[in-house]
Amino acid sequence: MSGDSIPLPDGEFRRVARADDIPTGKMMHVELDQQDIVLCRTQEGWFAVQNVCTHAYARLHEGRLRGSRLICPFHGASFDCRNGAVLGPPAVVPLKTYRVRISDGYVEVAVGG
Ligand code: FES
């Protein structure tokens, strides 16, 4: 199930949203190739990490984004959305990260690479 993403010629990056649709400081949940991903737009740029908290499986897009700190809505673990690193407990396992680029005004996320 690929949702409504649009495969691109290089076969890896997929368009997931219009860049203008996500203001700085906001995030968006996307699904690509059955992977649950949260897209974060920060003042440092765009980042994408797995949307499922490594502590007890909360969905992180329902939490908060403060700068590059992504805060889980369940028990308050925090992660660095730039690299997936754990910044605060109770989570101890980092998040998987995905490559992001902006092309022709669209946000594109790479899976499988
Ligand atoms: S589920 Fe995220 S901190 Fe517990």
XYZ file of C-alpha atoms and ligand atoms in Angstrom:
117
model
C 0.000 0.000 0.000
C 1.687 3.197 -1.109
C -0.998 5.760 -0.272
C -1.069 8.676 -2.649
C 2.671 9.200 -2.831
C 4.146 9.751 -6.257
C 7.157 7.617 -7.245
C 9.947 9.691 -8.778
C 12.417 8.695 -11.495
C 15.238 7.807 -9.105
C 12.927 5.290 -7.454
C 13.793 6.252 -3.921
C 12.546 9.706 -2.922
C 8.769 10.114 -2.776
C 6.729 13.282 -2.696
C 4.803 13.463 0.542
C 3.554 17.050 0.865
C 3.735 20.546 -0.502
C 6.413 22.435 1.406
C 4.108 25.425 1.841
C 1.577 23.269 3.669
C 3.815 22.780 6.717
C 4.902 25.912 8.603
C 8.217 26.088 10.422
C 7.868 24.505 13.863
C 5.195 22.050 12.716
C 5.170 18.373 11.849
C 3.148 16.047 9.683
C 2.517 12.331 9.744
C 3.113 10.468 6.485
C 3.107 6.813 5.483
C 5.481 5.481 2.869
C 5.858 1.824 1.942
C 3.999 0.891 5.135
C 6.427 2.905 7.239
C 5.005 5.392 9.715
C 7.059 8.600 9.467
C 6.868 12.039 11.069
C 8.094 14.926 8.975
C 9.451 17.874 11.002
C 10.038 21.373 9.683
C 12.451 23.258 11.931
C 14.411 26.474 11.625
C 17.369 24.257 10.713
C 15.498 22.581 7.889
C 13.410 19.495 7.220
C 13.862 16.165 8.969
C 12.032 12.852 8.992
C 12.127 10.129 11.630
C 10.022 7.118 12.528
C 6.694 8.188 13.974
C 6.535 5.466 16.614
C 8.173 6.130 19.960
C 10.777 3.520 20.878
C 9.566 3.439 24.492
C 5.959 2.248 24.261
C 4.827 2.931 20.708
C 3.084 6.293 20.997
C 2.706 8.179 17.751
C 5.117 11.085 17.931
C 3.252 13.430 15.583
C 0.647 13.701 18.358
C 3.338 15.119 20.652
C 5.187 18.417 20.440
C 8.061 19.836 18.436
C 10.250 22.398 20.224
C 13.078 23.505 17.988
C 14.589 20.201 16.922
C 13.339 18.403 20.053
C 10.493 15.988 19.396
C 8.549 15.181 22.574
C 6.477 12.027 22.982
C 2.849 12.556 24.036
C 2.717 9.487 26.316
C 5.548 9.661 28.858
C 7.565 12.655 27.721
C 10.623 11.027 26.160
C 12.349 13.404 23.781
C 14.347 12.882 20.631
C 16.459 15.014 18.322
C 14.571 15.001 15.020
C 17.802 15.857 13.165
C 19.444 12.519 13.921
C 16.940 10.460 15.942
C 19.052 10.570 19.113
C 17.392 10.190 22.508
C 17.509 13.479 24.429
C 15.427 12.526 27.443
C 13.985 9.436 29.190
C 12.228 7.106 29.447
C 13.153 6.090 25.869
C 16.668 4.704 25.401
C 16.589 3.574 21.760
C 17.041 6.222 19.046
C 14.601 6.770 16.198
C 15.197 5.610 12.650
C 15.878 8.559 10.361
C 14.980 9.177 6.729
C 16.519 11.452 4.130
C 14.496 14.509 3.134
C 14.815 16.946 0.260
C 12.780 19.776 -1.232
C 12.165 19.621 -4.961
C 9.925 21.922 -7.017
C 8.150 23.069 -3.891
C 7.430 19.545 -2.651
C 8.857 17.678 0.320
C 10.307 14.330 -0.640
C 11.307 11.550 1.733
C 13.516 8.579 0.893
C 12.732 5.110 2.146
C 14.807 2.001 1.779
C 18.113 3.758 1.635
S 5.642 5.909 24.615
Fe 6.961 7.577 24.239
S 7.829 8.003 26.167
Fe 6.571 6.294 26.536
